[in-house]
Tab-separated table of C-alpha atoms in Angstrom:
chain	number	residue	atom	x	y	z
A	1497	MET	CA	129.169	52.904	52.331
A	1498	ILE	CA	132.692	54.295	52.998
A	1499	ASP	CA	131.875	57.358	51.135
A	1500	LYS	CA	128.691	57.932	53.511
A	1501	ILE	CA	130.803	57.396	56.625
A	1502	ASN	CA	133.460	59.674	55.508
A	1503	ALA	CA	130.668	62.412	54.686
A	1504	LYS	CA	129.245	62.027	58.249
A	1505	CYS	CA	132.636	62.154	59.828
A	1506	MET	CA	133.339	65.463	57.724
A	1507	LEU	CA	129.856	66.843	58.959
A	1508	VAL	CA	130.849	66.305	62.594
A	1509	ILE	CA	134.136	67.997	62.286
A	1510	LEU	CA	132.842	70.876	60.519
A	1511	LEU	CA	129.835	71.359	62.908
A	1512	THR	CA	131.935	71.073	66.066
A	1513	GLY	CA	134.641	73.281	64.763
A	1514	LEU	CA	137.389	70.678	65.123
A	1515	CYS	CA	139.122	72.037	62.096
A	1516	PHE	CA	140.187	74.835	64.376
A	1517	PRO	CA	142.682	74.591	67.248
A	1518	SER	CA	140.505	73.443	70.153
A	1519	PHE	CA	141.454	73.238	74.027
A	1520	SER	CA	138.808	72.018	76.583
A	1521	GLN	CA	139.704	74.931	78.833
A	1522	SER	CA	138.883	77.660	76.239
A	1523	GLN	CA	135.771	76.570	74.633
A	1524	TRP	CA	132.579	74.445	75.375
A	1525	THR	CA	130.607	73.217	72.437
A	1526	TYR	CA	127.044	71.820	72.370
A	1527	ASP	CA	125.649	70.226	69.252
A	1528	PHE	CA	123.025	68.231	71.109
A	1529	ASN	CA	124.071	64.737	69.782
A	1530	ASN	CA	124.590	64.060	73.572
A	1531	GLY	CA	121.697	65.963	74.764
A	1532	LEU	CA	122.783	69.031	76.951
A	1533	THR	CA	126.335	68.036	77.619
A	1534	PRO	CA	129.311	69.567	75.536
A	1535	ILE	CA	131.311	67.494	73.154
A	1536	GLU	CA	134.501	68.391	75.333
A	1537	ASN	CA	134.933	65.986	78.182
A	1538	ALA	CA	133.849	67.032	81.780
A	1539	GLY	CA	132.325	70.163	80.771
A	1540	PRO	CA	129.244	71.597	82.388
A	1541	SER	CA	125.621	70.528	81.025
A	1542	LEU	CA	123.153	73.148	79.913
A	1543	LYS	CA	119.980	73.444	81.965
A	1544	VAL	CA	116.402	73.804	80.582
A	1545	LEU	CA	114.576	77.020	81.141
A	1546	GLY	CA	110.867	76.995	80.922
A	1547	GLN	CA	109.258	74.162	79.038
A	1548	PRO	CA	111.578	71.216	78.133
A	1549	GLY	CA	112.418	71.246	74.373
A	1550	LYS	CA	112.639	68.436	71.934
A	1551	TYR	CA	115.672	66.640	70.186
A	1552	VAL	CA	114.807	66.446	66.519
A	1553	LYS	CA	116.773	64.842	63.682
A	1554	GLU	CA	116.768	67.403	60.990
A	1555	LYS	CA	117.780	66.528	57.373
A	1556	ILE	CA	120.499	68.917	56.188
A	1557	PRO	CA	119.078	70.698	53.139
A	1558	GLY	CA	121.348	69.915	50.043
A	1559	SER	CA	122.089	66.446	51.020
A	1560	ASP	CA	120.408	63.025	50.584
A	1561	ASP	CA	121.027	61.195	53.769
A	1562	LEU	CA	122.904	63.539	56.119
A	1563	SER	CA	121.037	64.828	59.289
A	1564	ARG	CA	121.801	66.738	62.408
A	1565	THR	CA	120.492	66.947	65.953
A	1566	ILE	CA	118.606	70.063	66.591
A	1567	TYR	CA	117.227	71.400	70.004
A	1568	GLN	CA	113.639	72.770	69.387
A	1569	PHE	CA	112.462	75.070	72.270
A	1570	GLU	CA	108.973	76.583	73.003
A	1571	LYS	CA	108.239	80.235	73.268
A	1572	ASN	CA	109.577	81.906	76.427
A	1573	SER	CA	111.773	78.844	77.138
A	1574	GLY	CA	115.396	78.090	76.229
A	1575	LEU	CA	118.587	76.912	77.766
A	1576	GLN	CA	120.988	78.147	80.456
A	1577	PHE	CA	124.806	77.936	80.910
A	1578	ASN	CA	125.882	77.873	84.520
A	1579	ASN	CA	129.175	79.968	84.857
A	1580	ALA	CA	129.685	78.774	88.494
A	1581	GLU	CA	129.677	75.256	87.375
A	1582	ALA	CA	132.256	76.244	84.703
A	1583	LYS	CA	134.351	77.670	87.407
A	1584	GLY	CA	133.999	81.325	86.098
A	1585	PHE	CA	134.518	80.441	82.409
A	1586	LEU	CA	132.617	83.631	81.291
A	1587	SER	CA	133.856	86.042	84.085
A	1588	LYS	CA	136.241	88.165	81.892
A	1589	SER	CA	136.512	88.426	78.063
A	1590	PHE	CA	134.190	85.914	76.433
A	1591	THR	CA	132.501	85.057	73.236
A	1592	VAL	CA	129.048	83.280	72.574
A	1593	GLU	CA	128.383	81.676	69.258
A	1594	VAL	CA	124.964	80.330	68.361
A	1595	TYR	CA	123.490	78.835	65.199
A	1596	PHE	CA	119.648	79.108	65.573
A	1597	LYS	CA	116.482	80.073	63.970
A	1598	MET	CA	113.398	81.701	65.311
A	1599	ASP	CA	109.649	81.077	64.484
A	1600	GLU	CA	108.617	84.714	65.142
A	1601	LEU	CA	110.677	88.014	64.728
A	1602	ASP	CA	108.074	90.835	65.349
A	1603	SER	CA	109.276	93.268	67.800
A	1604	TRP	CA	111.960	92.433	70.508
A	1605	LYS	CA	113.000	88.868	70.681
A	1606	ARG	CA	115.465	87.927	73.403
A	1607	VAL	CA	118.672	85.923	72.307
A	1608	LEU	CA	121.046	86.497	75.479
A	1609	ASP	CA	120.193	87.379	79.179
A	1610	PHE	CA	123.099	88.289	81.393
A	1611	LYS	CA	121.007	88.969	84.620
A	1612	ASN	CA	119.017	85.709	85.104
A	1613	ARG	CA	115.457	87.428	84.221
A	1614	LYS	CA	115.899	90.257	86.582
A	1615	SER	CA	116.653	92.962	83.992
A	1616	ASP	CA	115.134	94.008	80.646
A	1617	TYR	CA	118.588	94.992	79.447
A	1618	GLY	CA	120.382	92.385	77.169
A	1619	SER	CA	120.695	90.969	73.615
A	1620	TYR	CA	117.697	90.991	71.268
A	1621	ILE	CA	116.933	90.726	67.787
A	1622	TYR	CA	114.581	93.769	66.908
A	1623	ASP	CA	112.804	93.690	63.486
A	1624	GLY	CA	115.928	92.159	61.934
A	1625	LYS	CA	118.225	94.396	63.787
A	1626	LEU	CA	120.777	93.526	66.350
A	1627	ASN	CA	119.917	95.228	69.586
A	1628	PHE	CA	121.301	95.564	73.014
A	1629	TYR	CA	118.440	97.236	75.060
A	1630	ASP	CA	118.402	100.148	75.932
A	1631	PHE	CA	122.049	101.147	74.678
A	1632	ALA	CA	122.516	100.244	71.248
A	1633	ILE	CA	120.885	99.143	67.970
A	1634	GLY	CA	122.612	98.188	64.763
A	1635	GLU	CA	121.783	98.239	61.170
A	1636	LYS	CA	119.391	95.996	59.565
A	1637	ALA	CA	120.684	92.578	59.538
A	1638	PRO	CA	119.858	89.671	57.459
A	1639	VAL	CA	117.708	87.863	60.125
A	1640	ARG	CA	114.398	86.419	59.231
A	1641	ALA	CA	111.942	84.014	60.690
A	1642	ASN	CA	112.476	80.494	60.242
A	1643	GLN	CA	115.713	80.861	58.669
A	1644	TYR	CA	118.873	79.698	60.498
A	1645	VAL	CA	121.392	82.411	61.385
A	1646	HIS	CA	125.077	82.380	62.827
A	1647	TYR	CA	125.047	84.767	65.667
A	1648	VAL	CA	128.156	85.885	67.780
A	1649	TYR	CA	128.507	88.030	70.731
A	1650	SER	CA	131.595	89.057	72.466
A	1651	ARG	CA	132.769	91.457	75.330
A	1652	ASP	CA	136.403	92.632	76.161
A	1653	PHE	CA	136.868	92.686	79.734
A	1654	GLU	CA	139.439	95.350	79.596
A	1655	THR	CA	137.906	97.901	77.129
A	1656	LYS	CA	134.205	96.935	77.821
A	1657	ILE	CA	133.733	96.732	73.876
A	1658	ILE	CA	130.633	94.560	72.894
A	1659	LYS	CA	130.636	93.290	69.404
A	1660	MET	CA	127.777	91.457	67.511
A	1661	TYR	CA	128.190	89.577	64.393
A	1662	ILE	CA	125.554	87.992	62.061
A	1663	ASN	CA	126.562	85.318	59.463
A	1664	GLY	CA	130.270	86.543	59.855
A	1665	GLN	CA	129.813	90.056	59.438
A	1666	SER	CA	130.017	92.667	62.240
A	1667	LYS	CA	126.790	94.485	62.594
A	1668	LEU	CA	127.053	96.249	66.085
A	1669	GLU	CA	129.818	97.616	68.141
A	1670	PHE	CA	129.565	99.689	71.201
A	1671	LYS	CA	131.182	100.234	74.847
A	1672	ASP	CA	129.261	98.525	77.526
A	1673	PRO	CA	128.041	101.645	79.942
A	1674	GLY	CA	128.713	99.458	82.924
A	1675	THR	CA	128.466	95.860	83.442
A	1676	GLU	CA	125.133	95.261	81.624
A	1677	GLY	CA	126.888	92.832	79.123
A	1678	MET	CA	128.369	90.644	81.859
A	1679	LEU	CA	126.922	88.162	84.174
A	1680	ASP	CA	125.726	89.206	87.637
A	1681	ASN	CA	125.967	87.489	90.853
A	1682	ASP	CA	123.715	84.577	89.669
A	1683	GLN	CA	126.424	83.746	87.237
A	1684	VAL	CA	124.157	82.170	84.710
A	1685	LEU	CA	123.812	82.980	80.898
A	1686	ASN	CA	120.211	82.469	79.744
A	1687	PHE	CA	119.283	81.671	75.996
A	1688	PHE	CA	116.099	82.768	74.521
A	1689	GLN	CA	113.817	83.073	77.659
A	1690	ASP	CA	112.701	86.521	78.392
A	1691	ASP	CA	113.248	88.482	81.687
A	1692	LEU	CA	110.388	88.862	84.332
A	1693	ILE	CA	110.312	92.587	83.620
A	1694	ALA	CA	108.811	92.311	79.988
A	1695	ASN	CA	108.352	88.388	79.672
A	1696	HIS	CA	106.545	88.454	76.441
A	1697	GLU	CA	109.548	89.265	74.134
A	1698	SER	CA	110.619	85.766	72.998
A	1699	SER	CA	109.966	83.178	70.267
A	1700	ALA	CA	110.021	79.444	69.897
A	1701	GLY	CA	112.888	78.269	67.749
A	1702	SER	CA	115.427	75.655	67.035
A	1703	ILE	CA	119.161	75.565	67.865
A	1704	VAL	CA	122.015	73.596	65.952
A	1705	LEU	CA	124.887	74.838	67.964
A	1706	ILE	CA	125.958	76.650	70.962
A	1707	ARG	CA	129.648	77.474	71.675
A	1708	VAL	CA	131.253	79.568	74.307
A	1709	TYR	CA	134.835	80.898	74.430
A	1710	ASP	CA	136.741	82.442	77.401
A	1711	ARG	CA	138.077	84.931	74.971
A	1712	VAL	CA	137.349	87.547	72.353
A	1713	MET	CA	137.295	85.898	69.026
A	1714	THR	CA	138.766	87.850	66.232
A	1715	PRO	CA	136.694	89.074	63.251
A	1716	VAL	CA	138.714	86.659	61.097
A	1717	PHE	CA	137.869	83.872	63.205
A	1718	VAL	CA	134.251	84.549	63.441
A	1719	ARG	CA	133.909	84.742	59.476
A	1720	ARG	CA	135.755	81.310	59.328
A	1721	SER	CA	133.575	79.846	61.846
A	1722	TYR	CA	130.496	81.011	59.739
A	1723	GLN	CA	131.681	79.735	56.586
A	1724	THR	CA	132.597	76.365	58.180
A	1725	ILE	CA	129.119	76.095	59.747
A	1726	SER	CA	127.185	77.218	56.561
A	1727	ARG	CA	129.251	75.142	54.334
A	1728	ALA	CA	128.431	71.953	56.507
A	1729	SER	CA	124.804	72.647	56.854
A	1730	LYS	CA	123.841	74.284	53.593
A	1731	ALA	CA	120.936	75.557	55.246
A	1732	ALA	CA	118.598	78.263	53.939
A	1733	VAL	CA	120.405	81.299	55.571
A	1734	ALA	CA	119.283	84.885	55.008
A	1735	GLU	CA	120.830	86.788	52.000
A	1736	LYS	CA	121.723	90.421	51.716
A	1737	GLU	CA	119.395	92.922	53.545
A	1738	GLU	CA	118.377	94.558	50.238
A	1739	GLU	CA	116.611	91.458	49.016
A	1740	LYS	CA	113.057	91.492	50.030
A	1741	GLN	CA	110.972	88.459	50.760
A	1742	PRO	CA	107.532	89.744	51.592
A	1743	GLU	CA	105.969	86.192	51.523
A	1744	GLU	CA	108.243	85.259	54.354
A	1745	LYS	CA	107.421	87.906	56.827
A	1746	PRO	CA	105.225	86.888	59.805
A	1747	ALA	CA	101.545	87.741	59.862
A	1748	VAL	CA	101.982	89.322	63.114
A	1749	LYS	CA	103.821	92.376	61.572
A	1750	GLU	CA	100.634	93.438	59.908
A	1751	PRO	CA	99.535	95.577	62.856
A	1752	ALA	CA	102.384	97.959	62.251
A	1753	LYS	CA	100.378	99.025	58.958
A	1754	ARG	CA	97.432	100.359	60.973
A	1755	ASN	CA	98.732	103.841	61.036
A	1756	THR	CA	102.071	104.615	59.613
A	1757	ASN	CA	102.031	108.125	61.179
A	1758	LEU	CA	102.027	106.840	64.823
A	1759	ALA	CA	104.657	105.350	66.907
A	1760	VAL	CA	103.979	102.278	69.214
A	1761	VAL	CA	104.619	102.479	73.032
A	1762	THR	CA	104.425	99.055	74.754
A	1763	GLY	CA	105.279	98.528	78.344
A	1764	ARG	CA	104.634	96.609	81.514
A	1765	VAL	CA	103.622	97.398	84.835
A	1766	TYR	CA	105.342	95.367	87.684
A	1767	ASP	CA	105.788	94.921	91.261
A	1768	GLY	CA	109.203	96.247	91.908
A	1769	LYS	CA	109.332	93.863	94.843
A	1770	ASN	CA	108.984	90.591	93.211
A	1771	LEU	CA	108.841	91.458	89.648
A	1772	LYS	CA	105.449	90.056	89.067
A	1773	PRO	CA	103.089	91.908	86.672
A	1774	VAL	CA	100.475	93.923	88.066
A	1775	ASN	CA	97.194	93.186	86.244
A	1776	ASP	CA	94.283	95.610	85.731
A	1777	ALA	CA	96.344	98.471	86.376
A	1778	ASP	CA	94.976	101.946	85.356
A	1779	VAL	CA	97.478	103.524	82.794
A	1780	THR	CA	97.231	106.963	81.368
A	1781	VAL	CA	99.104	109.099	78.734
A	1782	ARG	CA	99.530	112.886	79.128
A	1783	LYS	CA	101.481	115.270	76.996
A	1784	SER	CA	104.463	116.510	79.182
A	1785	ASN	CA	104.292	119.931	77.808
A	1786	SER	CA	100.396	120.711	78.405
A	1787	ASP	CA	99.472	117.811	80.612
A	1788	SER	CA	96.580	117.131	78.408
A	1789	LEU	CA	95.215	113.581	78.492
A	1790	VAL	CA	95.998	111.655	75.317
A	1791	ALA	CA	94.831	108.005	75.912
A	1792	SER	CA	94.122	105.576	78.904
A	1793	THR	CA	93.929	101.664	79.168
A	1794	LYS	CA	94.142	98.885	81.745
A	1795	THR	CA	96.904	96.291	81.847
A	1796	VAL	CA	96.454	92.822	80.826
A	1797	ASN	CA	98.871	90.492	82.522
A	1798	GLY	CA	100.753	93.728	83.287
A	1799	ILE	CA	101.021	94.760	79.569
A	1800	TYR	CA	99.771	97.947	78.038
A	1801	ASN	CA	100.214	99.395	74.487
A	1802	PHE	CA	99.433	102.789	72.835
A	1803	GLU	CA	99.858	104.231	69.551
A	1804	LEU	CA	101.126	107.828	69.925
A	1805	ARG	CA	102.125	110.734	67.681
A	1806	PRO	CA	105.811	111.218	67.247
A	1807	TYR	CA	108.232	114.011	67.977
A	1808	GLU	CA	106.363	114.411	71.333
A	1809	THR	CA	107.417	113.629	74.913
A	1810	TYR	CA	104.656	112.013	77.015
A	1811	ARG	CA	104.134	111.124	80.810
A	1812	ILE	CA	102.917	107.675	81.336
A	1813	SER	CA	101.352	106.956	84.737
A	1814	ALA	CA	100.217	103.784	86.323
A	1815	GLN	CA	98.034	103.259	89.198
A	1816	ALA	CA	96.759	99.979	90.878
A	1817	GLU	CA	95.343	98.751	94.046
A	1818	GLY	CA	97.912	98.524	96.937
A	1819	PHE	CA	100.525	100.481	95.140
A	1820	GLN	CA	101.734	104.075	94.802
A	1821	SER	CA	101.057	105.693	91.493
A	1822	LYS	CA	104.023	106.249	89.375
A	1823	SER	CA	104.706	108.213	86.217
A	1824	VAL	CA	107.568	107.710	83.694
A	1825	SER	CA	108.572	110.131	80.938
A	1826	VAL	CA	108.714	108.706	77.304
A	1827	LYS	CA	110.082	110.549	74.316
A	1828	VAL	CA	108.913	109.355	70.939
A	1829	SER	CA	111.353	110.552	68.226
A	1830	ASN	CA	109.985	109.341	65.081
A	1831	ARG	CA	107.285	107.413	63.177
A	1832	PHE	CA	107.451	103.633	62.804
A	1833	GLU	CA	109.356	103.638	66.209
A	1834	GLU	CA	108.506	101.061	68.866
A	1835	VAL	CA	109.249	102.276	72.337
A	1836	LYS	CA	109.420	100.099	75.461
A	1837	SER	CA	108.347	101.597	78.683
A	1838	LEU	CA	108.642	99.652	82.183
A	1839	ILE	CA	106.853	100.976	85.268
A	1840	SER	CA	107.947	99.480	88.664
A	1841	LEU	CA	105.421	99.969	91.274
A	1842	SER	CA	106.003	100.202	94.971
A	1843	GLU	CA	103.791	99.369	97.883
A	1844	SER	CA	101.539	102.118	98.893
A	1845	THR	CA	102.790	104.469	101.738
A	1846	TYR	CA	100.042	107.112	101.098
A	1847	ASP	CA	102.531	109.864	101.273
A	1848	THR	CA	101.830	111.254	97.837
A	1849	PRO	CA	98.364	112.092	96.201
A	1850	LEU	CA	96.876	109.072	94.114
A	1851	SER	CA	95.682	111.559	91.419
A	1852	THR	CA	95.572	115.362	90.658
A	1853	LEU	CA	92.600	116.823	88.861
A	1854	TYR	CA	93.220	120.032	86.915
A	1855	PHE	CA	90.724	122.974	86.436
A	1856	THR	CA	90.332	126.011	84.115
A	1857	GLN	CA	91.176	129.385	85.601
A	1858	SER	CA	88.421	130.849	87.954
A	1859	THR	CA	86.050	127.766	87.568
A	1860	ASP	CA	85.285	124.787	89.646
A	1861	VAL	CA	83.941	122.668	86.845
A	1862	LEU	CA	85.242	119.249	86.223
A	1863	GLU	CA	86.443	118.826	82.619
A	1864	ASP	CA	86.388	115.461	80.587
A	1865	ASP	CA	89.901	114.671	81.490
A	1866	ALA	CA	89.387	114.995	85.296
A	1867	LEU	CA	86.190	113.150	85.113
A	1868	ARG	CA	87.898	110.273	83.420
A	1869	GLY	CA	90.570	110.310	86.193
A	1870	LEU	CA	88.021	110.385	88.865
A	1871	ASP	CA	86.056	107.301	87.348
A	1872	SER	CA	89.143	105.164	87.823
A	1873	LEU	CA	89.614	106.325	91.257
A	1874	VAL	CA	85.945	105.521	92.274
A	1875	SER	CA	86.547	101.810	91.158
A	1876	TYR	CA	89.723	101.943	93.336
A	1877	PHE	CA	88.112	103.355	96.468
A	1878	GLN	CA	85.111	100.943	95.935
A	1879	LYS	CA	87.431	97.955	96.210
A	1880	ARG	CA	89.616	99.660	99.068
A	1881	ASP	CA	86.986	100.174	101.732
A	1882	ASN	CA	89.801	100.620	104.333
A	1883	LEU	CA	90.801	103.757	102.912
A	1884	ARG	CA	89.460	107.240	103.531
A	1885	ILE	CA	89.580	110.049	100.846
A	1886	VAL	CA	91.249	113.403	101.515
A	1887	LEU	CA	90.773	116.300	98.993
A	1888	LYS	CA	93.098	119.258	98.791
A	1889	GLY	CA	92.147	122.112	96.718
A	1890	HIS	CA	94.405	124.726	95.150
A	1891	THR	CA	94.691	127.642	92.942
A	1892	ASP	CA	97.315	129.760	91.032
A	1893	ASN	CA	98.219	133.283	92.403
A	1894	THR	CA	96.076	135.190	90.015
A	1895	GLY	CA	93.556	137.600	91.699
A	1896	ASP	CA	92.659	138.084	95.404
A	1897	PHE	CA	93.881	135.586	98.015
A	1898	ALA	CA	90.595	135.366	99.754
A	1899	LYS	CA	88.560	134.783	96.615
A	1900	ASN	CA	91.173	132.154	95.607
A	1901	LEU	CA	90.708	130.275	99.033
A	1902	GLU	CA	86.904	130.186	98.345
A	1903	LEU	CA	87.527	128.951	94.835
A	1904	SER	CA	89.733	126.107	96.082
A	1905	ASN	CA	86.991	124.972	98.425
A	1906	MET	CA	84.627	125.136	95.731
A	1907	ARG	CA	86.737	122.885	93.840
A	1908	VAL	CA	86.775	120.478	96.701
A	1909	ALA	CA	83.130	120.669	97.038
A	1910	THR	CA	82.744	119.802	93.371
A	1911	VAL	CA	84.888	116.662	93.456
A	1912	LYS	CA	83.134	115.535	96.746
A	1913	SER	CA	79.609	115.915	95.355
A	1914	TYR	CA	80.864	113.793	92.256
A	1915	LEU	CA	82.160	111.113	94.438
A	1916	LEU	CA	79.179	110.863	96.468
A	1917	GLY	CA	77.076	110.578	93.475
A	1918	LYS	CA	79.223	107.515	92.387
A	1919	GLY	CA	78.189	105.866	95.633
A	1920	ILE	CA	81.149	106.696	98.031
A	1921	ASP	CA	80.263	107.079	101.577
A	1922	GLU	CA	80.277	110.683	102.824
A	1923	ASN	CA	81.825	109.506	106.106
A	1924	ARG	CA	84.887	108.559	104.017
A	1925	ILE	CA	85.560	111.859	102.393
A	1926	SER	CA	86.977	115.012	103.840
A	1927	GLY	CA	88.836	117.884	102.416
A	1928	SER	CA	89.960	121.590	102.466
A	1929	GLY	CA	90.926	124.332	100.123
A	1930	TYR	CA	94.351	126.024	100.331
A	1931	GLY	CA	93.898	128.867	97.839
A	1932	SER	CA	97.163	129.762	96.463
A	1933	ALA	CA	99.412	129.212	99.405
A	1934	GLN	CA	100.740	125.665	98.446
A	1935	PRO	CA	101.616	125.927	94.590
A	1936	SER	CA	103.140	122.568	93.162
A	1937	ARG	CA	105.256	124.726	90.671
A	1938	MET	CA	106.153	128.331	90.336
A	1939	ASN	CA	103.536	130.606	88.820
A	1940	GLN	CA	105.811	132.024	86.079
A	1941	THR	CA	104.048	131.015	83.072
A	1942	GLU	CA	100.500	130.141	82.061
A	1943	ALA	CA	101.402	126.376	81.691
A	1944	LEU	CA	103.039	126.379	85.071
A	1945	LYS	CA	99.975	128.054	86.577
A	1946	ARG	CA	97.676	125.472	85.242
A	1947	SER	CA	99.468	122.859	87.337
A	1948	ASN	CA	98.458	124.770	90.333
A	1949	ARG	CA	94.820	125.004	89.554
A	1950	ARG	CA	94.187	121.486	91.064
A	1951	VAL	CA	92.601	119.188	93.508
A	1952	GLU	CA	94.675	116.431	94.850
A	1953	ILE	CA	93.110	113.321	95.807
A	1954	TRP	CA	95.030	111.648	98.794
A	1955	ALA	CA	94.266	108.275	100.599
A	1956	GLU	CA	94.585	107.488	104.078
A	1957	PRO	CA	94.047	104.210	106.030
A	1958	ILE	CA	90.896	104.147	108.065
A	1959	LYS	CA	91.777	103.399	111.783
A	1960	ARG	CA	89.623	100.697	113.182
């Protein structure tokens, strides 16, 4: 009996780090034996994010009768450390240490959020790599689903150097470009719950230990801490990155094999005012160099996904009822890459065209790309019967001005005829041609001229 008591006491010492010099003003330790309060006296309690988790007694692998308390959290849930309650504990240099495991590790999975869900920037594990979106990504680290990992993050206040460790080894080091790796005015550090910008990059999991320090811990200290925790727990931690265990890979990674010649672009369309997702928004992808349509889709809960050819730059545009359309540029550098693209929409002011349709030189024929764009606008105007449609036709500067003016009016007439055929009331449509008088770009090359052979579709509120 005495041996068992001694063994349990040694376990507590190892897990709580009491083998190192400990001062209540320099660290707070949460091992969940006392719920969400730290083992040090008078420290701030952690707060629950999302769904409340469960406290579970887990047998320690390699022992007969020893167990530890873990906190199991649901997907897009987690815990929060309140720096204001801790009297600015993490306001300058600091280190965060976590011993945890995640159920899923496909794509980005949030670890630390410094901006209280208002920014997509922050600390993630991405396909086994340490990632601080969108500034740095490390080498492949030994992080696998359902295996405990020792994770350490530090930021030096003076140098702005951010360091990340996995299982005692440094895996990523870079200089913070600003204050992205620090807490903002909300003064809270969130664990595992994703932001409101993307909001789906999270996993359920389990936490054994959280410890925060008000200083940067040295690499030697980090390595000793990992050795102490792993020696105490004897958990099944990941081995070297070269060792492959295909049977342990989550099934959700299989879609990456659909076409290894393509890259994945995933993104979210959201209301820039309240950060809520914009559902059923029309999203299109065009090549930047030729403006040719590549793909189109509608958002589901604000989310869209595309598979695109690598080594290209694309323009992704989003359009939704009540919002101004917006485009962002995305560069796909290589195969197997997964790119995040976020589009923040602003409330409609109708001071820019909702869409622009492009034509072949000297014709007024609507091409397939233009027809697809028109069809999405028809649905939009059918829902927004408080708006009228204004068509503005244009040409490049090739040829006679008078003939170009006539051609621009013909293009307007073609678009109007198509809209009428789709059931839009004629009284809601007006338009005029401007020939080559209002180019959107200089007519210096054929590609630039093509951008001027267009009909712009504008919206105006109907005055009652």
